[in-house]
Amino acid sequence: MSTGVHTVSPARLPGGGVVSRLACGVVQPILSRVVRRIAARHPSLFARLGPHQGTDFLIDPVDLPFALHLRPDPGALLFRAVPRDAVPQAGAVIRGRFLLLLELVDSEEDGDAAFFSRDLEVTGDTEAVVRLRNALDDVDGSIAEETAAMFGPPGRAVLARLRRAYTPEMERT
């Protein structure tokens, strides 16, 4: 079942071969640390997902050389970078530019507007995606800022720079 109105051509996606695998290897320790910390600090996320805790989500930042595989099961939590040529089967796929996805995590960007403007593509189990979005919306504070703070001043500086670089108009270019 596809509900996205915009399809990003796989031929245009970066991330084949060696570069993708190296990037995955570099970011994986960071992702593992982040997901454990967020899960420990926000256990209510899992309750909000209900039956979709076992859903495999593929989060696809189209401008990065890899995709992200999330399974928000508190008993078998998984958040990993995967090369584009080895993405797993997913119950739901969320695809867009990295900075848009970052803003969506913190509800700083309107997901519905991004979807209808074709900046965001959602395919698969849309109920699971809506549950994930609602769970993230209920988090007090900013997950992105919590993540940046885990890495001290350098992490906060990187996040600030990313946010300054992002404007919603970027999505339409």
XYZ file of N, CA, C and O in Angstrom:
692
model
N 0.844 -1.170 0.000
C 0.000 0.000 0.000
C 0.891 1.235 0.000
O 1.718 1.429 0.858
N 0.738 2.067 -0.953
C 1.554 3.270 -1.043
C 0.660 4.478 -0.891
O -0.361 4.586 -1.555
N 1.068 5.370 0.019
C 0.282 6.573 0.213
C 1.067 7.815 -0.126
O 0.551 8.903 -0.035
N 2.320 7.656 -0.503
C 3.135 8.813 -0.864
C 2.728 9.320 -2.225
O 2.301 8.573 -3.091
N 2.855 10.611 -2.444
C 2.526 11.181 -3.731
C 3.779 11.557 -4.489
O 3.717 12.034 -5.594
N 4.912 11.324 -3.895
C 6.185 11.695 -4.487
C 7.116 10.514 -4.365
O 7.240 9.926 -3.307
N 7.740 10.132 -5.425
C 8.662 9.016 -5.365
C 10.050 9.503 -5.724
O 10.241 10.127 -6.752
N 11.002 9.214 -4.862
C 12.384 9.551 -5.112
C 12.984 8.398 -5.892
O 12.917 7.252 -5.469
N 13.550 8.692 -7.032
C 14.134 7.667 -7.880
C 15.319 7.003 -7.185
O 16.250 7.684 -6.779
N 15.312 5.670 -7.052
C 16.441 4.992 -6.423
C 17.764 5.280 -7.138
O 18.812 5.283 -6.533
N 17.735 5.542 -8.427
C 18.960 5.840 -9.159
C 19.595 7.138 -8.680
O 20.793 7.332 -8.812
N 18.804 8.038 -8.112
C 19.314 9.319 -7.647
C 19.831 9.242 -6.217
O 20.470 10.172 -5.741
N 19.532 8.184 -5.521
C 19.914 8.087 -4.127
C 21.393 7.764 -3.988
O 21.898 6.850 -4.637
N 22.094 8.503 -3.116
C 23.498 8.172 -2.875
C 23.583 6.909 -2.037
O 22.631 6.523 -1.385
N 24.731 6.259 -2.044
C 24.918 5.213 -1.053
C 25.129 3.820 -1.553
O 24.684 2.874 -0.929
N 25.817 3.658 -2.630
C 26.138 2.317 -3.048
C 27.513 1.909 -2.552
O 28.394 2.738 -2.376
N 27.669 0.660 -2.280
C 28.966 0.085 -2.044
C 29.747 0.561 -0.843
O 29.220 0.720 0.251
N 31.039 0.796 -1.072
C 32.002 1.046 -0.016
C 31.673 2.293 0.799
O 31.745 2.271 2.032
N 31.325 3.393 0.145
C 31.040 4.640 0.864
C 29.890 4.443 1.846
O 29.964 4.858 3.002
N 28.856 3.785 1.397
C 27.699 3.542 2.254
C 28.061 2.679 3.448
O 27.688 2.970 4.589
N 28.817 1.626 3.231
C 29.200 0.729 4.324
C 30.117 1.426 5.328
O 29.987 1.238 6.533
N 31.045 2.233 4.827
C 31.909 2.998 5.730
C 31.099 3.985 6.567
O 31.308 4.107 7.772
N 30.177 4.694 5.929
C 29.345 5.650 6.654
C 28.527 4.933 7.729
O 28.410 5.427 8.858
N 27.987 3.777 7.395
C 27.217 3.005 8.379
C 28.096 2.623 9.565
O 27.675 2.734 10.723
N 29.301 2.193 9.291
C 30.211 1.808 10.360
C 30.564 2.966 11.276
O 30.713 2.796 12.492
N 30.674 4.149 10.707
C 31.016 5.330 11.497
C 29.848 5.764 12.382
O 30.028 6.092 13.550
N 28.638 5.774 11.833
C 27.502 6.304 12.602
C 26.849 5.282 13.526
O 26.140 5.665 14.455
N 27.094 3.979 13.312
C 26.388 2.973 14.115
C 26.620 3.096 15.621
O 25.659 3.032 16.388
N 27.842 3.290 16.090
C 28.013 3.438 17.544
C 27.237 4.643 18.101
O 26.697 4.577 19.205
N 27.146 5.692 17.330
C 26.395 6.878 17.750
C 24.913 6.547 17.829
O 24.245 6.865 18.814
N 24.392 5.886 16.800
C 22.971 5.525 16.788
C 22.613 4.608 17.952
O 21.563 4.779 18.589
N 23.466 3.644 18.236
C 23.207 2.712 19.345
C 23.145 3.462 20.674
O 22.243 3.229 21.493
N 24.066 4.360 20.884
C 24.083 5.143 22.123
C 22.843 6.029 22.222
O 22.204 6.106 23.278
N 22.505 6.675 21.134
C 21.357 7.581 21.125
C 20.063 6.837 21.415
O 19.266 7.260 22.253
N 19.823 5.726 20.745
C 18.548 5.027 20.919
C 18.408 4.476 22.335
O 17.316 4.500 22.913
N 19.498 4.001 22.923
C 19.421 3.512 24.311
C 19.077 4.655 25.263
O 18.251 4.501 26.165
N 19.705 5.796 25.070
C 19.458 6.949 25.948
C 18.030 7.457 25.795
O 17.350 7.721 26.782
N 17.565 7.616 24.575
C 16.208 8.118 24.345
C 15.177 7.138 24.913
O 14.203 7.538 25.549
N 15.403 5.846 24.709
C 14.470 4.841 25.243
C 14.429 4.889 26.762
O 13.349 4.769 27.370
N 15.577 5.072 27.407
C 15.626 5.129 28.869
C 14.943 6.382 29.402
O 14.279 6.343 30.437
N 15.080 7.488 28.702
C 14.517 8.751 29.172
C 13.055 8.950 28.790
O 12.371 9.765 29.396
N 12.583 8.217 27.790
C 11.211 8.407 27.303
C 10.508 7.059 27.093
O 10.081 6.736 25.973
N 10.325 6.276 28.143
C 9.692 4.969 27.974
C 8.247 5.059 27.476
O 7.726 4.095 26.906
N 7.612 6.206 27.643
C 6.231 6.362 27.180
C 6.125 6.286 25.655
O 5.035 6.028 25.128
N 7.220 6.498 24.962
C 7.203 6.367 23.494
C 6.665 5.001 23.080
O 5.885 4.889 22.136
N 7.092 3.967 23.794
C 6.707 2.609 23.425
C 5.215 2.373 23.634
O 4.561 1.751 22.805
N 4.684 2.864 24.736
C 3.256 2.684 25.020
C 2.407 3.332 23.930
O 1.392 2.777 23.512
N 2.829 4.512 23.459
C 2.073 5.222 22.419
C 2.053 4.464 21.096
O 1.142 4.632 20.300
N 3.063 3.638 20.870
C 3.121 2.887 19.613
C 2.181 1.688 19.611
O 1.822 1.182 18.554
N 1.789 1.238 20.797
C 0.865 0.119 20.894
C 1.347 -1.087 20.106
O 2.489 -1.508 20.248
N 0.480 -1.626 19.246
C 0.839 -2.842 18.510
C 1.938 -2.631 17.468
O 2.419 -3.589 16.874
N 2.354 -1.406 17.261
C 3.367 -1.121 16.243
C 4.787 -1.090 16.799
O 5.724 -0.716 16.099
N 4.943 -1.525 18.058
C 6.287 -1.613 18.640
C 7.168 -2.570 17.847
O 8.381 -2.378 17.768
N 6.582 -3.579 17.261
C 7.345 -4.560 16.489
C 7.454 -4.241 15.011
O 8.014 -5.019 14.247
N 6.915 -3.104 14.603
C 6.991 -2.709 13.195
C 8.409 -2.276 12.846
O 9.054 -1.555 13.596
N 8.864 -2.710 11.700
C 10.154 -2.252 11.176
C 9.900 -1.001 10.343
O 9.130 -1.039 9.378
N 10.538 0.099 10.753
C 10.443 1.360 10.033
C 11.739 1.566 9.268
O 12.829 1.368 9.823
N 11.638 1.962 8.028
C 12.810 2.384 7.273
C 12.702 3.896 7.145
O 11.751 4.411 6.553
N 13.637 4.592 7.739
C 13.690 6.047 7.682
C 14.789 6.371 6.683
O 15.953 6.038 6.905
N 14.398 6.987 5.595
C 15.299 7.139 4.463
C 15.620 8.601 4.181
O 14.899 9.279 3.460
N 16.719 9.102 4.779
C 17.167 10.457 4.452
C 17.844 10.414 3.075
O 18.967 9.931 2.943
N 17.147 10.872 2.059
C 17.570 10.659 0.675
C 18.887 11.325 0.318
O 19.501 10.969 -0.688
N 19.343 12.263 1.129
C 20.596 12.944 0.822
C 21.779 12.402 1.623
O 22.859 12.985 1.604
N 21.586 11.296 2.320
C 22.676 10.628 3.024
C 22.982 9.302 2.325
O 22.119 8.754 1.632
N 24.180 8.748 2.524
C 24.552 7.515 1.816
C 24.010 6.233 2.450
O 24.440 5.137 2.091
N 23.086 6.348 3.387
C 22.519 5.174 4.049
C 21.103 5.493 4.491
O 20.681 6.632 4.488
N 20.386 4.446 4.867
C 19.050 4.588 5.440
C 19.128 4.135 6.899
O 20.145 3.595 7.342
N 18.058 4.360 7.635
C 18.000 3.984 9.050
C 16.881 2.968 9.251
O 15.767 3.151 8.761
N 17.199 1.914 9.965
C 16.228 0.865 10.273
C 15.898 0.971 11.756
O 16.784 0.842 12.597
N 14.633 1.210 12.047
C 14.165 1.344 13.424
C 13.116 0.281 13.710
O 12.153 0.130 12.957
N 13.326 -0.440 14.799
C 12.290 -1.312 15.350
C 12.141 -0.898 16.810
O 12.983 -1.207 17.648
N 11.055 -0.186 17.141
C 10.897 0.381 18.492
C 10.317 -0.597 19.506
O 9.461 -0.240 20.312
N 10.789 -1.798 19.491
C 10.345 -2.831 20.419
C 11.196 -2.727 21.687
O 12.406 -2.954 21.626
N 10.598 -2.385 22.838
C 11.410 -2.199 24.045
C 12.187 -3.454 24.453
O 13.232 -3.357 25.080
N 11.721 -4.621 24.046
C 12.425 -5.862 24.375
C 13.535 -6.199 23.393
O 14.400 -7.021 23.688
N 13.509 -5.590 22.227
C 14.524 -5.862 21.190
C 14.722 -4.603 20.353
O 14.570 -4.608 19.135
N 15.047 -3.528 21.030
C 15.192 -2.227 20.391
C 16.290 -2.253 19.339
O 17.389 -2.751 19.584
N 15.986 -1.697 18.172
C 16.938 -1.689 17.077
C 16.900 -0.336 16.377
O 15.820 0.154 16.036
N 18.061 0.263 16.201
C 18.200 1.494 15.416
C 19.566 1.415 14.769
O 20.587 1.503 15.446
N 19.575 1.173 13.468
C 20.851 0.965 12.806
C 20.883 1.615 11.437
O 19.842 1.794 10.801
N 22.075 1.965 11.033
C 22.310 2.474 9.688
C 22.480 1.274 8.768
O 23.149 0.301 9.127
N 21.864 1.346 7.598
C 21.970 0.251 6.641
C 22.331 0.808 5.267
O 21.820 1.851 4.854
N 23.240 0.122 4.568
C 23.564 0.551 3.205
C 22.320 0.478 2.328
O 21.451 -0.384 2.535
N 22.234 1.353 1.384
C 21.048 1.396 0.511
C 20.849 0.106 -0.274
O 19.721 -0.242 -0.603
N 21.930 -0.595 -0.565
C 21.777 -1.831 -1.334
C 21.492 -3.037 -0.435
O 21.467 -4.168 -0.894
N 21.254 -2.774 0.868
C 20.957 -3.861 1.803
C 19.845 -3.486 2.769
O 19.825 -3.952 3.902
N 18.905 -2.649 2.323
C 17.831 -2.250 3.233
C 16.912 -3.440 3.490
O 16.635 -4.231 2.601
N 16.473 -3.580 4.738
C 15.587 -4.698 5.078
C 14.151 -4.417 4.637
O 13.791 -3.280 4.327
N 13.350 -5.459 4.647
C 11.919 -5.277 4.444
C 11.395 -4.440 5.597
O 11.810 -4.630 6.739
N 10.514 -3.519 5.315
C 9.981 -2.657 6.366
C 8.467 -2.591 6.256
O 7.920 -2.614 5.163
N 7.836 -2.484 7.402
C 6.391 -2.315 7.420
C 5.978 -0.918 7.019
O 4.874 -0.703 6.520
N 6.883 0.048 7.233
C 6.590 1.440 6.895
C 7.895 2.118 6.477
O 8.942 1.869 7.062
N 7.792 2.974 5.474
C 8.944 3.727 4.982
C 8.615 5.208 5.047
O 7.542 5.645 4.617
N 9.564 5.972 5.597
C 9.442 7.428 5.688
C 10.661 7.983 4.962
O 11.797 7.715 5.359
N 10.427 8.731 3.883
C 11.521 9.175 3.028
C 11.456 10.683 2.826
O 10.402 11.228 2.538
N 12.607 11.329 3.004
C 12.718 12.768 2.776
C 14.146 13.213 3.008
O 15.009 12.397 3.361
N 14.391 14.488 2.862
C 15.734 15.012 3.119
C 16.033 14.959 4.614
O 15.142 15.111 5.443
N 17.312 14.752 4.935
C 17.733 14.590 6.320
C 17.261 15.732 7.217
O 16.729 15.492 8.309
N 17.459 16.962 6.804
C 17.115 18.087 7.672
C 15.610 18.186 7.898
O 15.163 18.567 8.983
N 14.816 17.828 6.916
C 13.366 17.779 7.115
C 13.024 16.704 8.144
O 12.242 16.940 9.075
N 13.618 15.528 8.014
C 13.351 14.441 8.966
C 13.763 14.836 10.376
O 13.061 14.534 11.342
N 14.879 15.545 10.496
C 15.323 16.031 11.800
C 14.289 16.977 12.410
O 13.949 16.875 13.586
N 13.770 17.871 11.607
C 12.745 18.800 12.099
C 11.453 18.065 12.463
O 10.779 18.434 13.421
N 11.116 17.034 11.736
C 9.908 16.261 12.040
C 10.028 15.527 13.374
O 9.037 15.377 14.090
N 11.230 15.069 13.712
C 11.444 14.367 14.980
C 11.017 15.255 16.148
O 10.432 14.782 17.119
N 11.306 16.525 16.061
C 10.980 17.456 17.142
C 9.695 18.233 16.908
O 9.426 19.209 17.597
N 8.910 17.816 15.940
C 7.641 18.484 15.622
C 7.844 19.953 15.280
O 6.965 20.771 15.494
N 9.007 20.276 14.750
C 9.289 21.645 14.334
C 8.786 21.903 12.922
O 8.732 23.038 12.470
N 8.460 20.857 12.219
C 7.961 20.950 10.850
C 6.643 20.186 10.817
O 6.462 19.190 11.491
N 5.701 20.655 10.023
C 4.398 20.027 9.899
C 4.493 18.841 8.936
O 4.697 19.036 7.735
N 4.363 17.647 9.480
C 4.456 16.442 8.671
C 3.397 16.363 7.589
O 3.672 15.927 6.474
N 2.177 16.786 7.901
C 1.117 16.760 6.894
C 1.447 17.689 5.737
O 1.296 17.336 4.567
N 1.911 18.885 6.053
C 2.268 19.848 5.001
C 3.424 19.306 4.162
O 3.418 19.431 2.932
N 4.418 18.694 4.810
C 5.554 18.134 4.076
C 5.093 17.001 3.160
O 5.565 16.874 2.025
N 4.153 16.198 3.636
C 3.624 15.093 2.833
C 2.867 15.625 1.618
O 3.118 15.212 0.489
N 1.962 16.575 1.844
C 1.140 17.062 0.746
C 1.905 17.944 -0.226
O 1.500 18.097 -1.373
N 3.023 18.499 0.213
C 3.859 19.274 -0.713
C 4.867 18.372 -1.435
O 5.692 18.860 -2.200
N 4.796 17.080 -1.167
C 5.640 16.066 -1.796
C 7.090 16.102 -1.332
O 7.971 15.566 -1.976
N 7.346 16.742 -0.200
C 8.691 16.757 0.365
C 8.947 15.526 1.217
O 10.091 15.231 1.542
N 7.892 14.842 1.594
C 7.964 13.662 2.445
C 7.156 12.561 1.784
O 6.033 12.794 1.334
N 7.731 11.376 1.730
C 7.038 10.226 1.171
C 6.830 9.206 2.279
O 7.764 8.890 3.033
N 5.630 8.700 2.387
C 5.296 7.671 3.360
C 4.653 6.521 2.609
O 3.685 6.729 1.870
N 5.206 5.325 2.791
C 4.627 4.141 2.169
C 4.519 3.046 3.225
O 5.186 3.079 4.246
N 3.666 2.096 2.945
C 3.490 0.976 3.868
C 2.394 1.256 4.872
O 1.370 1.863 4.545
N 2.606 0.839 6.093
C 1.617 0.917 7.157
C 1.518 2.352 7.685
O 2.270 2.764 8.572
N 0.587 3.097 7.135
C 0.463 4.508 7.528
C 0.006 4.658 8.972
O 0.358 5.633 9.632
N -0.761 3.689 9.493
C -1.168 3.763 10.897
C 0.063 3.717 11.803
O 0.151 4.449 12.787
N 1.028 2.876 11.459
C 2.260 2.790 12.249
C 3.010 4.120 12.215
O 3.522 4.581 13.243
N 3.051 4.755 11.058
C 3.742 6.043 10.924
C 3.029 7.112 11.744
O 3.674 7.907 12.430
N 1.711 7.124 11.701
C 0.950 8.099 12.490
C 1.190 7.864 13.980
O 1.377 8.817 14.748
N 1.214 6.608 14.406
C 1.480 6.309 15.822
C 2.878 6.784 16.225
O 3.066 7.335 17.302
N 3.861 6.568 15.349
C 5.224 7.024 15.632
C 5.259 8.543 15.730
O 5.847 9.109 16.653
N 4.615 9.201 14.815
C 4.560 10.671 14.841
C 3.898 11.167 16.115
O 4.384 12.093 16.769
N 2.778 10.565 16.502
C 2.085 10.985 17.722
C 2.948 10.742 18.958
O 2.955 11.553 19.886
N 3.677 9.628 18.974
C 4.557 9.340 20.112
C 5.655 10.402 20.212
O 5.957 10.891 21.305
N 6.224 10.774 19.091
C 7.266 11.807 19.095
C 6.700 13.170 19.481
O 7.347 13.953 20.177
N 5.475 13.451 19.034
C 4.831 14.726 19.384
C 4.611 14.864 20.888
O 4.612 15.967 21.420
N 4.421 13.732 21.576
C 4.139 13.758 23.014
C 5.381 13.907 23.881
O 5.269 14.078 25.094
N 6.554 13.825 23.286
C 7.792 13.949 24.056
C 7.964 15.395 24.500
O 7.856 16.320 23.700
N 8.203 15.571 25.802
C 8.506 16.907 26.312
C 9.945 17.230 25.958
O 10.845 16.420 26.175
N 10.153 18.404 25.423
C 11.499 18.802 25.044
C 11.833 18.352 23.635
O 10.972 17.964 22.856
N 13.111 18.389 23.331
C 13.604 18.111 21.988
C 14.508 16.887 21.993
O 15.544 16.875 22.654
N 14.130 15.878 21.232
C 14.976 14.697 21.105
C 16.281 15.074 20.413
O 17.350 14.596 20.787
N 16.206 15.944 19.421
C 17.431 16.366 18.728
C 18.377 17.081 19.688
O 19.591 16.837 19.687
N 17.832 17.942 20.546
C 18.680 18.654 21.505
C 19.241 17.707 22.565
O 20.393 17.846 22.977
N 18.439 16.738 23.007
C 18.942 15.734 23.953
C 20.088 14.950 23.345
O 21.098 14.682 24.003
N 19.917 14.589 22.087
C 20.959 13.836 21.389
C 22.224 14.669 21.256
O 23.324 14.194 21.550
N 22.074 15.914 20.841
C 23.235 16.800 20.697
C 23.940 16.976 22.045
O 25.176 16.960 22.114
N 23.166 17.111 23.108
C 23.747 17.325 24.440
C 24.575 16.122 24.899
O 25.509 16.276 25.686
N 24.253 14.931 24.395
C 25.033 13.743 24.742
C 26.499 13.895 24.321
O 27.376 13.242 24.875
N 26.745 14.763 23.351
C 28.087 14.940 22.810
C 28.690 16.284 23.209
O 29.679 16.713 22.644
N 28.044 16.932 24.201
C 28.583 18.164 24.757
C 28.547 19.329 23.791
O 27.758 19.337 22.841
N 29.415 20.316 24.022
C 29.434 21.510 23.168
C 29.590 21.212 21.675
O 28.907 21.838 20.861
N 30.433 20.243 21.276
C 30.511 19.971 19.832
C 29.178 19.483 19.251
O 28.797 19.875 18.153
N 28.459 18.641 19.990
C 27.158 18.152 19.521
C 26.144 19.262 19.390
O 25.405 19.337 18.408
N 26.105 20.152 20.387
C 25.170 21.280 20.330
C 25.520 22.226 19.184
O 24.633 22.760 18.515
N 26.810 22.407 18.920
C 27.241 23.277 17.821
C 26.838 22.693 16.465
O 26.375 23.426 15.579
N 26.995 21.393 16.311
C 26.602 20.749 15.055
C 25.101 20.889 14.836
O 24.646 21.238 13.738
N 24.302 20.634 15.873
C 22.854 20.767 15.737
C 22.468 22.202 15.395
O 21.635 22.432 14.512
N 23.054 23.172 16.059
C 22.744 24.575 15.770
C 23.078 24.909 14.320
O 22.302 25.584 13.633
N 24.201 24.423 13.847
C 24.597 24.692 12.450
C 23.621 24.037 11.474
O 23.248 24.636 10.479
N 23.235 22.804 11.756
C 22.258 22.130 10.893
C 20.946 22.901 10.849
O 20.359 23.087 9.777
N 20.488 23.335 11.990
C 19.220 24.076 12.035
C 19.313 25.411 11.305
O 18.367 25.829 10.663
N 20.448 26.078 11.417
C 20.615 27.343 10.678
C 20.637 27.099 9.177
O 20.184 27.931 8.398
N 21.179 25.967 8.773
C 21.308 25.656 7.350
C 19.976 25.253 6.721
O 19.814 25.314 5.514
N 19.044 24.839 7.545
C 17.780 24.319 7.037
C 16.711 25.395 6.965
O 16.482 26.126 7.915
N 16.071 25.457 5.833
C 14.846 26.241 5.697
C 13.873 25.369 4.923
O 14.287 24.602 4.034
N 12.600 25.426 5.232
C 11.628 24.584 4.523
C 11.686 24.772 3.000
O 11.391 23.857 2.259
N 12.112 25.931 2.554
C 12.191 26.175 1.111
C 13.203 25.249 0.444
O 13.137 25.001 -0.745
N 14.179 24.757 1.237
C 15.172 23.824 0.692
C 14.498 22.595 0.100
O 14.989 22.010 -0.852
N 13.393 22.200 0.681
C 12.717 20.985 0.264
C 12.165 21.092 -1.153
O 11.989 20.111 -1.832
N 11.871 22.269 -1.581
C 11.230 22.428 -2.879
C 12.233 22.713 -4.005
O 11.855 22.934 -5.115
N 13.516 22.684 -3.679
C 14.521 22.945 -4.716
C 15.085 21.670 -5.261
O 14.947 20.626 -4.732
